[in-house]
C-alpha atoms as one frame of an Amber mdcrd trajectory, in Angstrom:
protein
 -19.431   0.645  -1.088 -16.123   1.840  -1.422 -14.577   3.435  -4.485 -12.031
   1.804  -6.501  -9.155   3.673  -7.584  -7.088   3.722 -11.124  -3.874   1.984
 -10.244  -0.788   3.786 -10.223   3.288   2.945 -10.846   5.039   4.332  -8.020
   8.796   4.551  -8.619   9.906   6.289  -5.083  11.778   8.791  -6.876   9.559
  11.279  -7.603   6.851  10.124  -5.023   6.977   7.530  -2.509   4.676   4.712
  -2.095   4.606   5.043   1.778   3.042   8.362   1.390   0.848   7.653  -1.301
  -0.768   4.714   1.129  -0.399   6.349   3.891  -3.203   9.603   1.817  -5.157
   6.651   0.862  -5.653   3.662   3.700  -8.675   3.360   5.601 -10.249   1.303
   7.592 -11.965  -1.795   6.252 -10.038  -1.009   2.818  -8.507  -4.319   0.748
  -4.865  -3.477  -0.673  -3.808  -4.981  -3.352  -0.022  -4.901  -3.991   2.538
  -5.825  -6.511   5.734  -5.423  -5.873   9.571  -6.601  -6.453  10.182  -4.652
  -3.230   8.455  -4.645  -0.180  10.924  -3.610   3.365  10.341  -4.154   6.786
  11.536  -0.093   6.473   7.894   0.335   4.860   5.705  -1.961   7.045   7.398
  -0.346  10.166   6.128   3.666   8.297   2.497   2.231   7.342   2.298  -0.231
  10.448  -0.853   1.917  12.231  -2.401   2.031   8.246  -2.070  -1.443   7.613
  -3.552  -2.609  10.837  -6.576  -0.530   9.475  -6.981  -2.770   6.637  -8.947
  -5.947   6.776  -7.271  -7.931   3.862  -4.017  -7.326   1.666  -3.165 -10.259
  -1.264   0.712  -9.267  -1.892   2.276 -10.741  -5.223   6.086 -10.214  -4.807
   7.552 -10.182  -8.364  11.257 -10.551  -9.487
């Protein structure tokens, strides 16, 4: 069974979310994301991750 993590707030100043999901993606893995912000710049870094991944409900706030 996998473990479930404490969620974080990633602001990309100080650390960036790409990097923190790239550390933490693995196969078989269901992502959960909230987000105002989501680019194409990000899918195109995590791309080989997120094809890992076998589910990943987005909720894209304003």
């Amino acid at each position: 069974m996998s473990e479930v993590k404490t969620p974080k707030i990633l602001a990309n100043k100080t650390n960036f979310v790409y990097k923190e999901l790239e550390n933490s993606i693995k196969k078989g893995f269901i992502l959960s994301v909230i987000s105002a912000l989501f680019s194409m710049y990000a899918y195109y870094a995590l791309k080989n991750d997120l094809d890992k991944i076998d589910n990943m409900p987005f909720i894209r706030e304003n």
